[in-house]
Short mmCIF file of C-alpha atoms and ligand atoms in Angstrom, two decimals:
data_model
loop_
_atom_site.label_atom_id
_atom_site.label_comp_id
_atom_site.label_asym_id
_atom_site.label_seq_id
_atom_site.Cartn_x
_atom_site.Cartn_y
_atom_site.Cartn_z
CA MET U 1 16.34 3.79 75.04
CA THR U 2 16.65 7.37 73.99
CA ASP U 3 14.28 9.06 71.69
CA LEU U 4 16.86 9.02 68.88
CA GLU U 5 17.66 5.32 69.32
CA GLU U 6 13.97 4.53 69.09
CA LEU U 7 13.68 6.60 65.92
CA GLU U 8 16.71 4.84 64.41
CA GLN U 9 15.27 1.40 65.12
CA GLU U 10 11.98 2.36 63.61
CA ILE U 11 13.56 3.73 60.42
CA LEU U 12 15.99 0.81 59.97
CA GLY U 13 13.09 -1.58 60.52
CA ALA U 14 11.10 0.17 57.77
CA VAL U 15 14.13 0.04 55.45
CA ALA U 16 14.52 -3.71 55.94
CA ALA U 17 10.80 -4.26 55.43
CA ALA U 18 10.62 -2.36 52.12
CA GLU U 19 9.62 -4.86 49.42
CA ASP U 20 10.45 -2.84 46.34
CA GLU U 21 12.25 0.30 45.29
CA ARG U 22 9.12 2.41 45.46
CA GLY U 23 8.45 1.35 49.05
CA LEU U 24 12.09 2.07 49.90
CA GLU U 25 11.89 5.53 48.35
CA ALA U 26 8.87 6.27 50.55
CA VAL U 27 10.90 5.32 53.61
CA ARG U 28 13.78 7.55 52.44
CA LEU U 29 11.47 10.52 51.98
CA GLY U 30 9.90 9.92 55.39
CA ALA U 31 13.33 10.08 57.04
CA LEU U 32 15.61 12.22 54.91
CA GLY U 33 13.21 14.11 52.64
CA LYS U 34 12.62 17.85 53.14
CA LYS U 35 9.92 17.16 55.74
CA GLY U 36 11.40 13.86 56.94
CA TRP U 37 11.90 12.95 60.59
CA ILE U 38 15.66 13.36 60.57
CA SER U 39 15.53 16.54 58.46
CA GLU U 40 13.01 18.11 60.88
CA ARG U 41 15.27 17.35 63.78
CA MET U 42 18.26 18.77 61.95
CA LYS U 43 16.30 22.02 61.58
CA SER U 44 15.63 22.14 65.35
CA LEU U 45 19.42 22.22 65.99
CA GLY U 46 19.24 25.98 65.33
CA THR U 47 16.96 26.58 68.27
CA MET U 48 19.21 24.66 70.72
CA SER U 49 21.75 26.06 73.18
CA PRO U 50 25.42 25.56 72.14
CA GLU U 51 25.87 22.76 74.70
CA GLU U 52 22.78 20.91 73.60
CA ARG U 53 23.81 21.32 69.98
CA LYS U 54 27.28 19.87 70.69
CA GLU U 55 25.69 16.64 71.75
CA ALA U 56 22.67 16.46 69.44
CA GLY U 57 24.60 17.48 66.27
CA PRO U 58 26.99 14.49 66.06
CA ALA U 59 24.24 12.13 67.22
CA LEU U 60 21.93 13.27 64.43
CA ASN U 61 24.68 13.17 61.82
CA GLY U 62 25.62 9.63 62.89
CA LEU U 63 21.99 8.60 62.60
CA LYS U 64 21.73 10.19 59.15
CA ASP U 65 24.84 8.31 57.94
CA ARG U 66 23.65 4.94 59.21
CA VAL U 67 20.21 5.41 57.70
CA THR U 68 21.74 6.50 54.39
CA ARG U 69 23.97 3.41 54.27
CA ALA U 70 21.10 1.12 55.20
CA LEU U 71 19.02 2.65 52.39
CA GLU U 72 21.87 2.08 49.90
CA ALA U 73 22.34 -1.53 50.96
CA GLN U 74 18.64 -2.31 50.77
CA ARG U 75 18.36 -0.66 47.36
CA GLY U 76 21.14 -2.98 46.07
CA ILE U 77 19.37 -6.04 47.43
CA LEU U 78 16.02 -5.01 45.90
CA ARG U 79 17.57 -4.27 42.48
CA GLU U 80 19.27 -7.64 42.42
CA ALA U 81 16.02 -9.38 43.34
CA ALA U 82 14.08 -7.47 40.66
CA LEU U 83 16.62 -8.50 38.02
CA GLU U 84 16.47 -12.13 39.11
CA GLU U 85 12.71 -12.01 38.84
CA ARG U 86 12.84 -10.57 35.31
CA LEU U 87 15.38 -13.15 34.20
CA ARG U 88 13.16 -15.87 35.59
CA THR U 89 9.87 -14.69 34.07
CA GLU U 90 11.16 -13.34 30.74
CA ARG U 91 13.25 -16.35 29.83
CA VAL U 92 12.96 -17.46 26.18
CA ASP U 93 13.37 -21.08 25.20
CA VAL U 94 15.42 -20.71 22.04
CA THR U 95 15.05 -24.39 21.26
CA LEU U 96 11.31 -24.04 20.58
CA PRO U 97 10.20 -23.90 16.91
CA ALA U 98 9.80 -20.33 15.65
CA ARG U 99 6.13 -20.84 14.87
CA PRO U 100 3.74 -23.65 15.61
CA GLU U 101 3.41 -24.37 11.88
CA SER U 102 5.01 -23.16 8.67
CA PHE U 103 2.62 -22.17 5.91
CA GLY U 104 4.46 -20.97 2.81
CA THR U 105 5.91 -23.41 0.28
CA ILE U 106 8.41 -23.11 -2.54
CA HIS U 107 6.82 -23.43 -5.99
CA PRO U 108 8.02 -26.49 -7.96
CA VAL U 109 9.40 -24.19 -10.70
CA THR U 110 11.56 -22.31 -8.19
CA GLN U 111 12.60 -25.59 -6.60
CA VAL U 112 13.62 -27.12 -9.93
CA MET U 113 15.47 -23.93 -10.96
CA GLU U 114 17.46 -24.10 -7.72
CA GLU U 115 18.18 -27.78 -8.32
CA VAL U 116 19.36 -27.09 -11.87
CA ILE U 117 21.56 -24.22 -10.69
CA ALA U 118 23.06 -26.42 -7.95
CA ILE U 119 23.92 -29.18 -10.42
CA PHE U 120 25.43 -26.98 -13.15
CA GLY U 121 27.06 -24.77 -10.56
CA ASP U 122 28.91 -27.83 -9.33
CA MET U 123 30.12 -28.43 -12.89
CA GLY U 124 31.55 -24.91 -13.08
CA PHE U 125 28.69 -23.08 -14.82
CA SER U 126 27.65 -19.62 -13.70
CA VAL U 127 24.15 -18.15 -14.00
CA ALA U 128 23.39 -15.55 -16.69
CA GLU U 129 20.22 -13.57 -17.33
CA GLY U 130 18.59 -11.57 -20.08
CA PRO U 131 15.47 -9.40 -20.52
CA HIS U 132 12.01 -10.85 -21.13
CA ILE U 133 11.29 -8.19 -23.75
CA GLU U 134 13.79 -8.66 -26.56
CA THR U 135 14.66 -7.12 -29.87
CA ASP U 136 14.01 -9.10 -33.02
CA TRP U 137 17.79 -9.31 -33.44
CA TYR U 138 18.56 -11.06 -30.14
CA ASN U 139 15.55 -13.38 -30.27
CA PHE U 140 15.88 -14.30 -33.97
CA GLY U 141 18.39 -12.55 -36.22
CA ALA U 142 21.53 -13.14 -34.18
CA LEU U 143 20.45 -16.76 -33.74
CA ASN U 144 20.63 -17.33 -37.49
CA ILE U 145 16.89 -16.91 -37.99
CA PRO U 146 16.51 -14.22 -40.69
CA PRO U 147 13.13 -12.43 -41.20
CA GLU U 148 11.61 -14.88 -43.70
CA HIS U 149 12.88 -18.02 -41.98
CA PRO U 150 10.12 -20.65 -41.47
CA ALA U 151 11.33 -21.29 -37.90
CA ARG U 152 9.69 -17.99 -36.94
CA GLN U 153 6.25 -19.47 -37.57
CA GLU U 154 6.86 -22.27 -35.08
CA HIS U 155 7.57 -19.84 -32.29
CA ASP U 156 4.04 -18.37 -31.97
CA THR U 157 5.64 -15.09 -31.04
CA PHE U 158 4.02 -12.35 -28.95
CA TYR U 159 4.89 -9.05 -30.62
CA LEU U 160 4.77 -5.65 -28.96
CA ARG U 161 3.31 -2.62 -30.75
CA GLU U 162 5.37 -1.34 -33.66
CA LYS U 163 7.87 1.39 -32.86
CA GLU U 164 8.32 4.57 -34.95
CA ASP U 165 11.13 3.02 -36.97
CA GLY U 166 8.84 0.09 -37.84
CA SER U 167 10.63 -2.41 -35.59
CA ARG U 168 8.77 -4.52 -33.08
CA MET U 169 10.04 -5.86 -29.74
CA VAL U 170 9.03 -9.42 -28.82
CA LEU U 171 8.46 -11.37 -25.64
CA ARG U 172 11.41 -13.75 -25.89
CA THR U 173 10.25 -17.09 -27.25
CA HIS U 174 13.24 -18.95 -25.78
CA THR U 175 16.25 -18.31 -23.54
CA SER U 176 18.65 -18.56 -26.49
CA PRO U 177 19.04 -14.75 -26.84
CA VAL U 178 21.05 -14.95 -23.61
CA GLN U 179 23.66 -16.90 -25.63
CA ILE U 180 24.30 -13.79 -27.74
CA ARG U 181 24.22 -11.36 -24.82
CA THR U 182 26.69 -13.52 -22.92
CA MET U 183 29.12 -13.89 -25.84
CA GLU U 184 29.01 -10.12 -26.31
CA GLY U 185 29.96 -9.48 -22.73
CA THR U 186 32.31 -12.34 -21.83
CA LYS U 187 35.71 -13.44 -23.01
CA PRO U 188 35.86 -17.22 -23.59
CA PRO U 189 36.04 -19.69 -21.98
CA ILE U 190 32.28 -19.34 -21.37
CA ARG U 191 30.27 -21.72 -19.27
CA ILE U 192 26.81 -20.42 -18.37
CA ILE U 193 23.26 -21.49 -17.80
CA ALA U 194 20.41 -19.02 -18.19
CA PRO U 195 17.17 -20.00 -16.47
CA GLY U 196 14.10 -17.81 -16.89
CA ARG U 197 10.68 -17.06 -18.29
CA THR U 198 9.81 -17.51 -21.95
CA PHE U 199 6.61 -16.77 -23.90
CA ARG U 200 4.69 -18.34 -26.77
CA SER U 201 1.08 -17.96 -27.82
CA ASP U 202 0.13 -21.55 -27.04
CA SER U 203 -2.12 -23.19 -24.45
CA ASP U 204 -3.10 -26.77 -23.64
CA GLN U 205 -2.37 -29.41 -21.03
CA THR U 206 1.37 -29.22 -21.65
CA HIS U 207 1.70 -25.65 -22.97
CA THR U 208 1.12 -22.29 -21.28
CA PRO U 209 1.68 -18.84 -22.84
CA MET U 210 4.37 -18.23 -20.23
CA PHE U 211 6.74 -21.05 -19.36
CA HIS U 212 10.31 -21.54 -18.20
CA GLN U 213 13.47 -22.66 -19.93
CA VAL U 214 17.07 -23.05 -18.97
CA GLU U 215 19.67 -22.34 -21.62
CA GLY U 216 23.17 -23.76 -21.49
CA LEU U 217 26.18 -22.40 -23.38
CA VAL U 218 29.79 -23.56 -23.44
CA ILE U 219 32.31 -21.75 -25.64
CA ASP U 220 36.05 -22.37 -25.65
CA GLU U 221 38.67 -23.62 -28.10
CA THR U 222 37.88 -27.33 -27.94
CA ALA U 223 34.36 -27.92 -26.55
CA SER U 224 32.95 -30.88 -28.48
CA LEU U 225 29.85 -32.93 -29.11
CA ALA U 226 31.29 -35.54 -26.72
CA ASN U 227 31.48 -32.85 -24.01
CA LEU U 228 27.85 -31.92 -24.73
CA LYS U 229 26.72 -35.53 -24.32
CA GLY U 230 28.78 -36.04 -21.16
CA THR U 231 27.50 -32.81 -19.60
CA LEU U 232 23.85 -33.63 -20.31
CA GLU U 233 24.21 -37.19 -19.08
CA ALA U 234 25.79 -36.01 -15.82
CA PHE U 235 22.99 -33.49 -15.43
CA CYS U 236 20.22 -36.05 -15.99
CA LYS U 237 21.65 -38.49 -13.46
CA ALA U 238 22.02 -35.77 -10.84
CA PHE U 239 18.64 -34.19 -11.52
CA PHE U 240 16.56 -37.37 -11.57
CA GLU U 241 18.69 -38.78 -8.74
CA VAL U 242 19.35 -42.10 -10.49
CA ASP U 243 22.61 -44.02 -11.08
CA GLU U 244 21.85 -44.83 -14.70
CA VAL U 245 19.82 -42.97 -17.23
CA LYS U 246 19.21 -44.18 -20.76
CA MET U 247 19.59 -41.33 -23.22
CA ARG U 248 18.92 -40.97 -26.92
CA PHE U 249 20.39 -38.18 -29.05
CA ARG U 250 18.12 -37.73 -32.06
CA PRO U 251 19.29 -35.73 -35.09
CA SER U 252 17.16 -32.61 -35.35
CA TYR U 253 17.25 -29.09 -36.69
CA PHE U 254 17.67 -25.68 -35.03
CA PRO U 255 18.89 -22.70 -37.06
CA PHE U 256 21.37 -21.78 -34.31
CA THR U 257 23.10 -25.16 -33.93
CA GLU U 258 24.80 -27.47 -36.42
CA PRO U 259 24.60 -30.36 -35.96
CA SER U 260 21.44 -30.26 -33.82
CA MET U 261 20.08 -32.96 -31.57
CA GLU U 262 16.99 -33.47 -29.51
CA VAL U 263 17.55 -35.49 -26.36
CA ASP U 264 15.20 -38.15 -25.01
CA ILE U 265 15.50 -40.02 -21.76
CA GLY U 266 14.39 -43.59 -21.19
CA CYS U 267 11.44 -44.25 -18.92
CA SER U 268 8.83 -46.80 -18.04
CA TRP U 269 5.43 -46.92 -16.40
CA GLU U 270 5.29 -49.11 -13.32
CA GLY U 271 1.87 -49.55 -11.75
CA GLY U 272 0.72 -46.26 -13.16
CA GLU U 273 3.86 -44.48 -11.93
CA LEU U 274 6.46 -42.96 -14.22
CA LYS U 275 9.97 -44.24 -13.64
CA ILE U 276 12.80 -42.19 -15.13
CA GLY U 277 16.08 -43.67 -16.36
CA VAL U 278 15.20 -47.14 -17.53
CA GLY U 279 12.55 -48.69 -19.74
CA ASP U 280 11.47 -48.86 -23.35
CA SER U 281 9.62 -45.56 -23.59
CA TRP U 282 11.21 -42.21 -24.42
CA LEU U 283 10.55 -38.71 -23.19
CA GLU U 284 11.89 -35.69 -25.01
CA ILE U 285 13.49 -33.26 -22.59
CA LEU U 286 15.66 -30.80 -24.50
CA GLY U 287 17.13 -29.42 -27.70
CA SER U 288 20.85 -29.02 -28.22
CA GLY U 289 23.72 -28.87 -30.66
CA MET U 290 27.06 -27.35 -31.64
CA VAL U 291 26.75 -23.56 -31.81
CA HIS U 292 26.44 -22.42 -35.44
CA PRO U 293 29.41 -20.33 -36.71
CA ASN U 294 26.98 -17.53 -37.66
CA VAL U 295 25.79 -17.38 -34.07
CA ILE U 296 29.34 -17.21 -32.70
CA ARG U 297 30.02 -14.40 -35.17
CA ALA U 298 26.81 -12.57 -34.15
CA GLY U 299 28.04 -12.79 -30.56
CA GLY U 300 31.18 -10.93 -31.58
CA LEU U 301 33.53 -13.93 -31.44
CA ASP U 302 35.61 -15.61 -34.14
CA PRO U 303 34.26 -19.06 -35.16
CA ASP U 304 37.71 -19.96 -36.49
CA LYS U 305 39.14 -19.57 -32.97
CA VAL U 306 36.37 -20.73 -30.65
CA GLN U 307 33.58 -23.29 -30.75
CA GLY U 308 31.08 -24.80 -28.37
CA PHE U 309 27.74 -26.30 -27.62
CA ALA U 310 24.36 -25.09 -26.41
CA PHE U 311 21.19 -26.63 -25.09
CA GLY U 312 17.73 -25.49 -24.08
CA MET U 313 15.49 -27.34 -21.68
CA GLY U 314 11.92 -26.81 -20.46
CA ILE U 315 12.03 -26.32 -16.69
CA ASP U 316 8.30 -26.83 -16.17
CA ARG U 317 8.51 -29.98 -18.23
CA ILE U 318 11.30 -31.59 -16.22
CA ALA U 319 9.51 -30.49 -13.02
CA MET U 320 6.38 -32.34 -14.19
CA LEU U 321 8.44 -35.44 -14.97
CA LYS U 322 10.43 -35.50 -11.74
CA TYR U 323 7.55 -34.72 -9.39
CA GLY U 324 4.71 -36.45 -11.28
CA ILE U 325 2.63 -33.31 -11.87
CA PRO U 326 0.10 -34.02 -14.63
CA ASP U 327 -1.15 -30.61 -15.81
CA LEU U 328 1.13 -27.69 -16.64
CA ARG U 329 -1.64 -25.10 -16.45
CA ALA U 330 -2.05 -25.70 -12.70
CA PHE U 331 1.51 -24.39 -12.23
CA PHE U 332 0.31 -20.86 -12.83
CA GLU U 333 -3.15 -20.84 -11.27
CA ALA U 334 -1.90 -19.90 -7.79
CA ASP U 335 -4.25 -22.44 -6.18
CA LEU U 336 -3.18 -22.73 -2.53
CA ARG U 337 -4.29 -26.38 -2.30
CA TRP U 338 -2.09 -27.22 -5.28
CA LEU U 339 0.84 -25.30 -3.78
CA ARG U 340 0.49 -27.07 -0.43
CA HIS U 341 0.41 -30.40 -2.21
CA TYR U 342 3.26 -29.91 -4.68
CA GLY U 343 5.26 -27.17 -2.90
CA PHE U 344 8.57 -27.63 -1.11
CA SER U 345 9.85 -26.65 2.31
CA SER U 346 11.13 -23.11 2.36
CA VAL U 347 14.04 -23.93 4.66
CA ALA U 348 15.61 -26.79 2.67
CA MET U 349 17.80 -25.34 -0.08
CA PRO U 350 18.71 -27.82 -2.83
CA SER U 351 22.41 -28.65 -2.72
CA LEU U 352 24.44 -31.58 -3.97
CA ALA U 353 26.01 -32.13 -0.55
CA GLU U 354 22.75 -32.15 1.40
CA GLY U 355 20.61 -33.71 -1.31
CA LEU U 356 18.50 -31.93 -3.91
CA THR U 357 15.16 -32.78 -2.36
CA THR U 358 15.48 -33.44 1.34
N1 LIG W 1 15.91 -22.55 -28.20
C1 LIG W 1 15.48 -23.90 -28.50
C2 LIG W 1 13.99 -24.00 -28.23
O1 LIG W 1 13.43 -23.14 -27.58
C3 LIG W 1 16.22 -24.91 -27.69
C4 LIG W 1 17.67 -24.98 -28.01
C5 LIG W 1 18.58 -24.22 -27.31
C6 LIG W 1 18.14 -25.84 -29.01
C7 LIG W 1 19.93 -24.29 -27.59
C8 LIG W 1 19.49 -25.92 -29.29
C9 LIG W 1 20.38 -25.15 -28.61
O2 LIG W 1 13.34 -24.93 -28.63
#
């Protein structure tokens, strides 16, 4: 074996034995780098006689080509193997749960709001909103409650500091101002619900200074008391997830509706547990009525052309009833133990198709 053949075998052996790209690069430098074996020999061509060079030149070039190709081939093999190894070790099992445990829960008020929106949304209602800080006009005046009206006393209103012109803003005492704001901005037919925060200076087991209501408003040319009753009955059945629900419409008084009715639902206590829908006891759940002509007028519409009904319901209250939560104050204490107990899964959105409370 010639000297060159021996060298070639040695280099090709080192190429094949290289275990990674760094090792292979070391072999390449040893052979073809500036001071590599082959490069050194190439340099010595200059010192040879023309005859010697004629023979050694092609032999060296052939060797260089074969070594270069062997290096290329081995590099391809090593890259492929490195990729395989990464794919094997970095594989992610996408079927595993995202976290070992989920911690956060949805507050019952949020849950019930979503349920209410799902039910009325299905009936064709859209969601409207209004500000928490209201003018006297939207909270009272436009709703047919003039300054000296006794109904103002019942609202335990939080007033803001007097402005320069002597007027005072209020924290809205109910969601009814959204009725006016909606009528102002929408051409009938109107079908909205307005869930949100409301404020009254009141606190005991069933009252907190901040609480939640959902307002309902329907205005068109024919909306009737029968429609009001049908709508509320459909809502109660869907919300309490029962086939039958006994309802009682009690004559009442609100300045902004005429006639006005308070609505009770039938219930019973079975073994200490409240059952909604049937029974000889009654629970009041909302106020309602046909929108007063003065209110329609205040909303910028003509009471001779359009009419409708409205209702207002306590969200916290129906949440307590549906989920058997005894004390309203606990709703707003941010006690983690309470939230874990009464909270809902954050991945299950209430919908009529999938069930309100899966
Ligand atoms: N705004 C009334 C309340 O807070 C409820 C209500 C709304 C009654 C709409 C009738 C019509 O008590």
